Structure formats: C-alpha cells, structure tokens
Amino acid sequence: MRAYGKPTVVSGGVSELVLLWAGIPLVGGLLGGLLVAGAGWVAGLPWAPAQGLFRAVDGLPDRYALPGGVGVGILAGLVIAAIGTSERVIVMVSDAEALVRRGDSEQVVSRRDTRVAFQDGKDLVLLDADDAELVRQPHDLPAERLAEAFRQHGWPWAEADPHREAYRLWVPDLPGLPDGANALLRARREAREHDRQDEARELRAELARYGVVVRDDGKRQHVRLTRRAVLPD
C-alpha cells in the first residue's frame, strides 16, 4: 500500500531508549554489586587477573564497598548508554527524500537521485544512476520495516545487492583499478586493522571519488567499479 504525504520513520523507538538508559545501568549496577560481593573468592583464584585490586576491595567495609560497586556499575552503564545513544540510527522516508541520521550526523538523499535501495548485510545502501553509493549506513533496525518504508513511498527497493557478483577481493596491487586506488585501499586496510573507523570512512569516501566502491567482509575488502571510474591506459 502506497503511503502519501506523511513520512515514515524507522527507529528503535522508545523501547530502545528505555533499554539504553534504564536496562543497561541496572545490569551494570547488578554486576558491580556481584563483583564486590565475590571479590574475596576471585582474589583466592591463582589464575585470576588483578588479584591485588580484588583483595583491596574485599578488605573494605561492606557499608562502603557494596554501594560503591553498585554505583560504579551504574556509572559504567550510563556511559555505555550515552555511547549507544550517540550511535542510534534513525531513517525517515518520504516520497521525495530519505533522511538517514546517526547520532548528530545526517544525510539527506533525494528520490530522483536514487536508482535503487537495498539491505546489504547490516547496511542500508542507496545507489545513484552511476551505481555509486549515495549512502552506506550500518544499523540494527528491523530490516523488514525499513524495506517496507521505502516501498510504501515508491522508492525502487531491491531484495539484494544488484552488483554483488561484480565485487572482487582486493589484494595489494590488484590490476584494473584507477591510479591511486590501491594506495588508498592499503591505507584503509591499515586503518581498519587499528580500529581507526573515522579514518576508514574518510578513505571510503575518497575511493568513491575514484569510482571505487568498497564492501567489507570481516577484515577483507571487496571492490567494484562504478560507471564514472577512470581506468589507466
């Protein structure tokens, strides 16, 4: 059924926020209390790490140690909740455009600039007329709800990546790529190996300017070319 006018929003909703800001701190407080309560037992295990710390905790008066452990656990849970909130993904789809928001950053893509949209593993992907990626956003949103939102507003939705067979496993100095692409892919591999995610995203964007699309499979990079790629003579 086609949805007209009102945009469709796909997000984790209120339940996700309740889990982040109530559930995780609650579990953190429980774990903190359990660690304090079992500190003496852990300190007696010859293979346990940080035995000195657990002995010190076990030596504290219960009236201080237990509330302190619970408090530290809750605080750790709140930190995790803040990080999770900053990473939340919200997708808003209308007949004219799609907004993809992750924390404080957002992308707005026009329907007329989009040739196809699809789910690739855990990523939402939108391609333009040259088969280049307009959006590749990892998310944990319900895949069926996301697909239905695009379909309802008349967007071209594919059940799988239409260019899946075009990807090749990248190895150093892979032939058939634009000049400079192999150097960027080497730099991106190193950034991913050292968990420099922001740098890896910047290098993906730079590769897109060369007409190279990157698809990650674990630590491996797979590549394909768009129609705008310029190959060496």
Coordinates of C-alpha atoms in Angstrom, one line a residue:
M1 CA 0.0 0.0 0.0
R2 CA 1.4 3.4 -1.0
A3 CA 1.9 6.0 1.8
Y4 CA 1.4 9.6 0.6
G5 CA 2.3 12.8 2.4
K6 CA 3.4 11.7 5.9
P7 CA 7.0 10.5 6.1
T8 CA 7.6 7.1 7.6
V9 CA 10.1 6.9 10.5
V10 CA 12.1 3.7 11.3
S11 CA 14.0 3.7 14.6
G12 CA 14.5 1.7 17.7
G13 CA 11.7 3.8 19.3
V14 CA 11.1 4.4 23.0
S15 CA 11.9 0.8 23.9
E16 CA 15.5 1.2 22.6
L17 CA 15.9 4.3 24.8
V18 CA 14.4 2.5 27.8
L19 CA 16.9 -0.3 27.3
L20 CA 19.8 2.1 26.9
W21 CA 19.1 4.4 29.9
A22 CA 17.3 2.0 32.3
G23 CA 18.2 -1.5 31.4
I24 CA 22.0 -1.2 30.9
P25 CA 22.7 0.9 34.0
L26 CA 20.5 -1.6 36.0
V27 CA 22.6 -4.5 34.7
G28 CA 25.8 -2.5 35.4
G29 CA 24.8 -1.9 39.0
L30 CA 23.9 -5.5 39.5
L31 CA 27.2 -6.7 38.0
G32 CA 29.1 -4.1 40.1
G33 CA 27.5 -5.4 43.3
L34 CA 28.2 -9.0 42.4
L35 CA 31.9 -8.3 41.7
V36 CA 32.2 -6.6 45.1
A37 CA 30.3 -9.5 46.8
G38 CA 32.6 -12.0 45.2
A39 CA 35.8 -10.1 45.5
G40 CA 37.2 -12.4 48.2
W41 CA 36.5 -15.5 46.1
V42 CA 38.1 -14.0 43.0
A43 CA 41.2 -12.9 44.9
G44 CA 41.7 -16.5 46.0
L45 CA 41.9 -17.8 42.4
P46 CA 45.5 -18.2 41.5
W47 CA 44.8 -17.6 37.8
A48 CA 42.5 -14.5 38.2
P49 CA 43.8 -11.2 36.9
A50 CA 44.0 -8.1 39.1
Q51 CA 44.1 -10.1 42.3
G52 CA 45.5 -7.1 44.2
L53 CA 42.5 -5.0 43.3
F54 CA 40.1 -7.7 44.4
R55 CA 41.9 -8.2 47.7
A56 CA 41.7 -4.4 48.3
V57 CA 38.0 -4.4 47.6
D58 CA 37.5 -7.4 49.8
G59 CA 39.2 -5.6 52.6
L60 CA 36.8 -2.6 52.5
P61 CA 33.9 -2.4 55.0
D62 CA 30.7 -3.7 53.4
R63 CA 28.9 -0.5 54.1
Y64 CA 31.3 1.3 51.7
A65 CA 32.2 -1.5 49.2
L66 CA 28.8 -2.7 48.1
P67 CA 27.3 0.7 47.4
G68 CA 30.5 1.8 45.8
G69 CA 30.5 -1.3 43.5
V70 CA 26.8 -0.7 42.6
G71 CA 27.5 3.0 41.9
V72 CA 30.5 2.3 39.7
G73 CA 28.5 -0.3 37.7
I74 CA 25.6 2.2 37.2
L75 CA 28.0 4.9 36.1
A76 CA 29.6 2.5 33.6
G77 CA 26.1 1.6 32.3
L78 CA 25.3 5.3 31.9
V79 CA 28.5 5.8 29.9
I80 CA 27.6 2.9 27.6
A81 CA 24.0 4.3 27.3
A82 CA 25.4 7.7 26.2
I83 CA 27.6 6.0 23.6
G84 CA 24.7 3.9 22.4
T85 CA 22.5 6.9 22.1
S86 CA 25.2 8.8 20.0
E87 CA 25.3 5.8 17.6
R88 CA 21.5 5.4 17.2
V89 CA 20.3 5.3 13.6
I90 CA 17.0 6.8 12.5
V91 CA 15.7 6.6 8.9
M92 CA 12.9 8.9 7.7
V93 CA 11.5 8.2 4.3
S94 CA 9.1 10.4 2.3
D95 CA 8.0 10.4 -1.3
A96 CA 10.7 13.0 -2.2
E97 CA 13.7 12.2 0.0
A98 CA 15.2 10.0 2.7
L99 CA 17.0 11.2 5.8
V100 CA 19.5 8.9 7.5
R101 CA 20.6 10.1 10.9
R102 CA 23.3 8.6 13.1
G103 CA 23.8 10.5 16.3
D104 CA 24.5 14.1 15.4
S105 CA 25.3 13.5 11.7
E106 CA 22.7 13.0 9.0
Q107 CA 22.5 12.5 5.2
V108 CA 19.6 13.6 3.0
V109 CA 19.2 11.8 -0.3
S110 CA 16.7 12.8 -3.0
R111 CA 14.4 10.2 -4.5
R112 CA 15.2 11.4 -8.0
D113 CA 19.0 10.9 -7.4
T114 CA 18.5 7.3 -6.3
R115 CA 18.4 4.4 -8.7
V116 CA 17.9 1.6 -6.2
A117 CA 17.9 1.0 -2.4
F118 CA 18.6 -2.3 -0.6
Q119 CA 19.8 -4.0 2.5
D120 CA 23.4 -5.4 2.3
G121 CA 24.0 -7.5 5.4
K122 CA 23.6 -5.0 8.3
D123 CA 24.0 -1.9 5.9
L124 CA 21.3 0.2 4.3
V125 CA 22.6 1.1 0.8
L126 CA 21.4 3.6 -1.8
L127 CA 22.9 3.8 -5.2
D128 CA 22.8 6.6 -7.8
A129 CA 22.5 6.3 -11.6
D130 CA 26.2 5.6 -12.0
D131 CA 25.9 2.7 -9.5
A132 CA 27.9 4.7 -6.9
E133 CA 26.9 4.7 -3.3
L134 CA 24.9 7.6 -2.0
V135 CA 24.5 6.0 1.4
R136 CA 26.0 3.0 3.2
Q137 CA 24.8 3.1 6.8
P138 CA 25.3 0.2 9.2
H139 CA 22.3 -0.2 11.5
D140 CA 20.4 -2.6 13.8
L141 CA 16.9 -1.5 12.6
P142 CA 14.3 -4.1 11.7
A143 CA 15.1 -5.0 8.0
E144 CA 11.5 -5.6 7.0
R145 CA 10.2 -2.4 8.5
L146 CA 13.0 -0.5 6.7
A147 CA 12.2 -2.2 3.3
E148 CA 8.5 -1.5 3.7
A149 CA 9.1 2.2 4.5
F150 CA 10.9 2.6 1.1
R151 CA 8.4 0.5 -0.8
Q152 CA 5.4 2.5 0.7
H153 CA 6.8 5.7 -0.6
G154 CA 7.5 4.4 -4.1
W155 CA 11.3 4.0 -3.9
P156 CA 12.9 1.3 -6.0
W157 CA 13.8 -1.4 -3.5
A158 CA 15.9 -4.5 -4.3
E159 CA 15.9 -7.7 -2.3
A160 CA 19.7 -8.0 -2.7
D161 CA 22.7 -6.0 -4.0
P162 CA 22.2 -6.0 -7.8
H163 CA 26.0 -5.7 -8.2
R164 CA 27.0 -8.4 -5.7
E165 CA 28.7 -10.5 -8.5
A166 CA 30.8 -7.5 -9.7
Y167 CA 32.9 -7.4 -6.5
R168 CA 36.4 -8.7 -6.4
L169 CA 38.5 -9.5 -3.4
W170 CA 41.1 -6.8 -3.0
V171 CA 44.8 -7.8 -2.7
P172 CA 47.7 -5.4 -2.9
D173 CA 48.3 -4.0 -6.4
L174 CA 45.1 -5.5 -7.8
P175 CA 45.1 -4.7 -11.5
G176 CA 42.2 -2.9 -13.2
L177 CA 41.7 -0.2 -10.7
P178 CA 42.1 3.6 -11.2
D179 CA 45.5 5.1 -10.5
G180 CA 46.0 5.7 -6.7
A181 CA 43.2 3.4 -5.7
N182 CA 45.5 0.6 -4.5
A183 CA 47.3 3.1 -2.2
L184 CA 44.1 4.2 -0.7
L185 CA 42.9 0.6 -0.1
R186 CA 46.2 -0.2 1.6
A187 CA 45.8 2.8 3.9
R188 CA 42.2 1.8 4.6
R189 CA 43.2 -1.8 5.4
E190 CA 45.7 -0.4 8.0
A191 CA 43.1 2.0 9.4
R192 CA 40.6 -0.8 9.9
E193 CA 43.3 -3.1 11.4
H194 CA 44.0 -0.5 14.0
D195 CA 40.3 0.3 14.6
R196 CA 40.6 3.9 13.2
Q197 CA 37.0 3.9 12.0
D198 CA 36.7 7.6 11.2
E199 CA 39.8 7.4 9.0
A200 CA 38.5 4.3 7.3
R201 CA 35.2 6.2 6.5
E202 CA 37.2 9.1 5.1
L203 CA 39.2 6.7 2.8
R204 CA 36.0 5.1 1.6
A205 CA 34.7 8.5 0.6
E206 CA 38.0 9.2 -1.2
L207 CA 37.8 5.9 -3.0
A208 CA 34.3 6.8 -4.1
R209 CA 35.7 9.9 -5.9
Y210 CA 37.9 7.5 -7.9
G211 CA 34.8 5.4 -8.8
V212 CA 35.7 2.6 -6.5
V213 CA 33.0 1.0 -4.2
V214 CA 34.2 -1.0 -1.2
R215 CA 32.3 -3.7 0.6
D216 CA 33.8 -5.1 3.8
D217 CA 33.7 -8.8 4.7
G218 CA 35.3 -9.2 8.1
K219 CA 38.8 -7.8 7.7
R220 CA 38.7 -8.3 3.9
Q221 CA 37.9 -5.6 1.4
H222 CA 36.0 -6.3 -1.8
V223 CA 35.8 -3.7 -4.6
R224 CA 33.9 -2.9 -7.7
L225 CA 33.9 0.0 -10.1
T226 CA 31.2 2.5 -10.9
R227 CA 30.4 3.9 -14.3
R228 CA 32.4 7.0 -13.5
A229 CA 35.6 5.2 -12.8
V230 CA 38.6 6.3 -14.9
L231 CA 41.0 3.4 -15.6
P232 CA 44.6 3.8 -16.6
D233 CA 45.5 3.4 -20.2

